[in-house]
GROMACS .gro file of C-alpha atoms in nm:
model
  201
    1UNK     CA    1   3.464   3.112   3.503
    2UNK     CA    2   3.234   3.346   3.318
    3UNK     CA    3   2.909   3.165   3.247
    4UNK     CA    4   2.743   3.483   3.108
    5UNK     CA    5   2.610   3.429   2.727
    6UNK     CA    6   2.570   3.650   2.440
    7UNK     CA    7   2.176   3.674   2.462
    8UNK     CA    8   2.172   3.767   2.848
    9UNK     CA    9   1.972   3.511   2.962
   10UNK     CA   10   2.229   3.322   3.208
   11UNK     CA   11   2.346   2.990   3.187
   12UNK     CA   12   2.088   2.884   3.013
   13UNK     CA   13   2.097   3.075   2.716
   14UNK     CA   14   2.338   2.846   2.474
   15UNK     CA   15   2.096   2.570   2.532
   16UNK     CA   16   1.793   2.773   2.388
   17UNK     CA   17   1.967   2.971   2.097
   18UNK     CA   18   1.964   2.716   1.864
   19UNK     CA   19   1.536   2.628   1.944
   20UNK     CA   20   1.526   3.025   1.902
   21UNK     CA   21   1.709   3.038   1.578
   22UNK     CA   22   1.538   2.738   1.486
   23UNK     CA   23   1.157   2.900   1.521
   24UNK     CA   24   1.276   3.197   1.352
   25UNK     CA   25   1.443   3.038   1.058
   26UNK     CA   26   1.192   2.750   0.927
   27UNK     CA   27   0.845   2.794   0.815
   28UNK     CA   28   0.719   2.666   1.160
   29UNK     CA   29   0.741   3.001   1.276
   30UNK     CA   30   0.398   3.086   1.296
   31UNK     CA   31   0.288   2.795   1.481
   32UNK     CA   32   0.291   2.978   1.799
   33UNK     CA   33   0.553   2.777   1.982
   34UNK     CA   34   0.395   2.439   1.921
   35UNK     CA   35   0.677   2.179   1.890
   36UNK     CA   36   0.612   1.973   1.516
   37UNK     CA   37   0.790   1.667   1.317
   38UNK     CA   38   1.046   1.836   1.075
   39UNK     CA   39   0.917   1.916   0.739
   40UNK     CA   40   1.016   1.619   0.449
   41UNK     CA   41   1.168   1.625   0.210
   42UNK     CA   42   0.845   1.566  -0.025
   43UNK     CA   43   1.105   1.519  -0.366
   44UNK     CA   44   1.268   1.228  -0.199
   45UNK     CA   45   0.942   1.052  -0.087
   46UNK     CA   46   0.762   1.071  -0.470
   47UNK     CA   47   0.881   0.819  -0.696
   48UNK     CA   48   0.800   0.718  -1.105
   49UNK     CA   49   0.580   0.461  -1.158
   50UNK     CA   50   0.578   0.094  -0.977
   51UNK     CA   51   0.460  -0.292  -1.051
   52UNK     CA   52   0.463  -0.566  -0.827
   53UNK     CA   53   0.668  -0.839  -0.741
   54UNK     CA   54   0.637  -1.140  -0.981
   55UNK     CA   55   0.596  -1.389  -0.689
   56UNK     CA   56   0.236  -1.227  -0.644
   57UNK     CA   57   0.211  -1.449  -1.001
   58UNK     CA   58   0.187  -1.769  -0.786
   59UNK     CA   59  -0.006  -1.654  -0.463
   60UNK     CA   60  -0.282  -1.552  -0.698
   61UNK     CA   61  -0.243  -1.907  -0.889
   62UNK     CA   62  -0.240  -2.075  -0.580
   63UNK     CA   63  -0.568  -1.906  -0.448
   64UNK     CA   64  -0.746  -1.997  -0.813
   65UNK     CA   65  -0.638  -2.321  -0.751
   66UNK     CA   66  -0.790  -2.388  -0.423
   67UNK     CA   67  -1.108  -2.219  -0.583
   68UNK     CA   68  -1.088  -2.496  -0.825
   69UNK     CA   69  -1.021  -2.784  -0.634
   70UNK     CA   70  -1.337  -2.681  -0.398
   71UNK     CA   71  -1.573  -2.631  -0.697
   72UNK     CA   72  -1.401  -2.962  -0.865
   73UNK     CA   73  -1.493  -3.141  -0.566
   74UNK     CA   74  -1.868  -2.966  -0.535
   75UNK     CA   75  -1.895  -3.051  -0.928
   76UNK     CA   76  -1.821  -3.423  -0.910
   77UNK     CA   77  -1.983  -3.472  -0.616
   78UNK     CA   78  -2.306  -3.316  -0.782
   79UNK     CA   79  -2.243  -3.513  -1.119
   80UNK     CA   80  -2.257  -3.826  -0.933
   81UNK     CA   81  -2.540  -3.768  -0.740
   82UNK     CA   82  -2.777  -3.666  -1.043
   83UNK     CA   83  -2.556  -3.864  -1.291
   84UNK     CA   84  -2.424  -4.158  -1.164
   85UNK     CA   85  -2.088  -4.271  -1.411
   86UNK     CA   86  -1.999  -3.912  -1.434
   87UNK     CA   87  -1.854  -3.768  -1.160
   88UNK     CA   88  -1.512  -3.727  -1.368
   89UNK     CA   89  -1.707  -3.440  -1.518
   90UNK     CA   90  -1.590  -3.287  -1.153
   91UNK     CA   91  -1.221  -3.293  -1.308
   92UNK     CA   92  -1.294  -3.112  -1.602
   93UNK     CA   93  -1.470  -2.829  -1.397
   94UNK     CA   94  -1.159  -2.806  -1.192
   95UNK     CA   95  -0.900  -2.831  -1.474
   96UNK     CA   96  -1.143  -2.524  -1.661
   97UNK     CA   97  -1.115  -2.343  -1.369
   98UNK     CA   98  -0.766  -2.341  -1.250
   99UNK     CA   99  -0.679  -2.260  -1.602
  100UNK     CA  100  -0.907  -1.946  -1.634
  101UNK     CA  101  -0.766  -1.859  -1.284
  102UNK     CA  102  -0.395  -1.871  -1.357
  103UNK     CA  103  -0.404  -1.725  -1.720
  104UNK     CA  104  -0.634  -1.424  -1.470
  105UNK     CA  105  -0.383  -1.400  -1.245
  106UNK     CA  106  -0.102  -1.311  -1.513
  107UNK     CA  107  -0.309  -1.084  -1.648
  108UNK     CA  108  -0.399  -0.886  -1.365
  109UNK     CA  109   0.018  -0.919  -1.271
  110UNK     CA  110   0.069  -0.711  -1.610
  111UNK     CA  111  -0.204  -0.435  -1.577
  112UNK     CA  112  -0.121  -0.340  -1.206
  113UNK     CA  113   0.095  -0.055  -1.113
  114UNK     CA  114   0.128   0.249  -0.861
  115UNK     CA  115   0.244   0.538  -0.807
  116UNK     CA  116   0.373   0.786  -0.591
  117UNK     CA  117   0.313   1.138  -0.665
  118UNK     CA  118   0.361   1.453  -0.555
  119UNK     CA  119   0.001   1.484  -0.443
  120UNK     CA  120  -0.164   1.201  -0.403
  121UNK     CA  121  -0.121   0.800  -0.441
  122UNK     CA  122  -0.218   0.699  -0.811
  123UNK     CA  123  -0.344   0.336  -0.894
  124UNK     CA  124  -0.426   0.146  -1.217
  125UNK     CA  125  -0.540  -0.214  -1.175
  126UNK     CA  126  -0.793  -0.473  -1.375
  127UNK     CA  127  -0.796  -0.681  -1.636
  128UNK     CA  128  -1.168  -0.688  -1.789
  129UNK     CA  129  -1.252  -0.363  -1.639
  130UNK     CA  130  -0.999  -0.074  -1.569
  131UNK     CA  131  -0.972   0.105  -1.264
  132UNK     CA  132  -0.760   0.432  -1.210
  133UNK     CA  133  -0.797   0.551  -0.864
  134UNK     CA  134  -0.623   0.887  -0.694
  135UNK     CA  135  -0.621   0.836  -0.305
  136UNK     CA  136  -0.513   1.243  -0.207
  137UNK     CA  137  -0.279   1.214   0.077
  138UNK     CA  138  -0.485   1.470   0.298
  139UNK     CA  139  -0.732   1.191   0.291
  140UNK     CA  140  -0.556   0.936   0.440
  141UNK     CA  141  -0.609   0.799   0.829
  142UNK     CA  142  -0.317   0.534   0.843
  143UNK     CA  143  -0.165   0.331   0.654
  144UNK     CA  144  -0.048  -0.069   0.764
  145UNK     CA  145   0.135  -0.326   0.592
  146UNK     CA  146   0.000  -0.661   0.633
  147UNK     CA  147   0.149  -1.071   0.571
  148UNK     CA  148  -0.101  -1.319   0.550
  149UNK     CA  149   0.001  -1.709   0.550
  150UNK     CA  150   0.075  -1.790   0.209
  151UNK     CA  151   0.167  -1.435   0.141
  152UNK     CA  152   0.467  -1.458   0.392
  153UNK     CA  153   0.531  -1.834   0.234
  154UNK     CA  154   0.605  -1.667  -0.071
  155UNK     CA  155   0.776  -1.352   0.128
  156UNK     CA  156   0.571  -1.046  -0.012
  157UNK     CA  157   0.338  -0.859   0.177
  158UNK     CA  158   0.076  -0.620   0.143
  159UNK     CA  159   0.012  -0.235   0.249
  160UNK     CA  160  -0.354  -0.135   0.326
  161UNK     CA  161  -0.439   0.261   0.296
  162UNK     CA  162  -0.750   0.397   0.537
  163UNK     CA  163  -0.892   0.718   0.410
  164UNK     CA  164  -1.114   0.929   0.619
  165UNK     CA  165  -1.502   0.818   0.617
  166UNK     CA  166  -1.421   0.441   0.544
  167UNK     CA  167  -1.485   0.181   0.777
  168UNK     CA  168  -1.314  -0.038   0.586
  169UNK     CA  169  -0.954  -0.044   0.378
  170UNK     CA  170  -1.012   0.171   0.061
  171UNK     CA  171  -0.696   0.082  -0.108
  172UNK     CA  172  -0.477  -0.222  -0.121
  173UNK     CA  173  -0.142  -0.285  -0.272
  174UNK     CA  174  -0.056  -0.691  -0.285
  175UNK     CA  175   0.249  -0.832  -0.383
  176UNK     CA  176   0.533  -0.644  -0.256
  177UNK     CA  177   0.834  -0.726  -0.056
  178UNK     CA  178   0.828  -0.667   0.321
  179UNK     CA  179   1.077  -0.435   0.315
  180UNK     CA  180   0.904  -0.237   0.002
  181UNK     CA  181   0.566  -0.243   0.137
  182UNK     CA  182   0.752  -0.137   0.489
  183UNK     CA  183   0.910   0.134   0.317
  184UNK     CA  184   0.534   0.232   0.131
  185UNK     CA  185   0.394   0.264   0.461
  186UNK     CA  186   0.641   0.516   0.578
  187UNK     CA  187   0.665   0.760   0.306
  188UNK     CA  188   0.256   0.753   0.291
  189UNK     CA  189   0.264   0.840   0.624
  190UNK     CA  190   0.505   1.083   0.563
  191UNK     CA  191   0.314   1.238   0.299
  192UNK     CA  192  -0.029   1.272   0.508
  193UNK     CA  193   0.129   1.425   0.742
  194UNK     CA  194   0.260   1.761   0.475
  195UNK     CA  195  -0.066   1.717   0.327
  196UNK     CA  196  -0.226   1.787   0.617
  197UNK     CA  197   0.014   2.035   0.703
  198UNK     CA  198  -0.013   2.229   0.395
  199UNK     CA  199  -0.470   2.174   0.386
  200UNK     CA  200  -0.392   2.375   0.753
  201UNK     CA  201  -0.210   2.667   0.611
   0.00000   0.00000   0.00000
């Protein structure tokens, strides 16, 4: 059996042809050997623009109501302290409340979006005051997706984006599903990664 290959370089040459031909074919080349992740593809990983799930609607209800109900209860416990005979005023505090917090959380429903561009991650959010924001991909540390209890009640979930010199999370997007937000968190991550590529070059 002849187990001579093309290259001269024994047995062992078929095996490290294709790692040859691969280093001198993609733009890795001048990386000076270092294995890498494979390049993305960046067009698949950008998207137009996005909103959030409508179940977000009723988490952020939910949380104005408990707001409510604890100020409701603060109010009429107040009322009847100072004026005794009127601690129903308590209920109309609450019933105010919960209103302004559910016709809130509509609105801020309808004004958010996101985006994922070519560049960067592109955000537009607010309802009395709004805020554009541009997180560049080079910028970010990591990227998590998070469920907290009455988030996973209602099955959405939320990805958190880390950018370099934060201690905390810079940018939040709520009320997706699991599998979107899961899906979020990997093409982010994706993205960082060419960014950073590319800022090295």
């Amino acid at each position: 059996m002849d187990d001579s290959d093309p290259a001269g370089d024994g047995p062992l040459g078929d095996e490290l042809a294709p790692a040859v031909r691969r280093v001198a074919d993609d733009t890795d080349a001048d990386t000076e050997g270092s294995p890498e992740e494979p390049v993305p593809d960046i067009e698949s990983l950008i998207g137009p623009q996005q909103t959030l799930e409508p179940e977000i609607q009723a988490v952020w209800i939910l949380q104005s109501g408990i707001s409510a109900a604890v100020l409701g209860v603060i109010s009429a416990v107040a009322f009847a302290f100072f004026s005794p005979g009127d601690p129903w005023l308590g209920g109309v505090v609450f019933t105010v409340v919960f209103l302004l917090g559910a016709t809130l959380a509509v609105l801020r429903y309808r004004s958010w979006a996101y985006e994922v561009r070519e560049d960067s991650l592109y955000l537009e959010r607010g309802v009395v005051t709004r805020v554009k924001t541009v997180v560049p991909y080079v910028r970010i540390q990591h990227v998590d997706a998070s469920r907290g209890p009455i988030e996973r009640t209602f099955g959405l979930a939320t990805t958190v984006v880390y950018t370099a010199g934060s201690r905390g999370a810079d940018v939040s997007i709520p009320g997706l599903t699991p599998e979107r937000a899961d899906d979020l968190q990997d093409r982010l991550k994706q993205l960082a990664i060419a960014a950073e590529g590319e800022d090295a070059v």
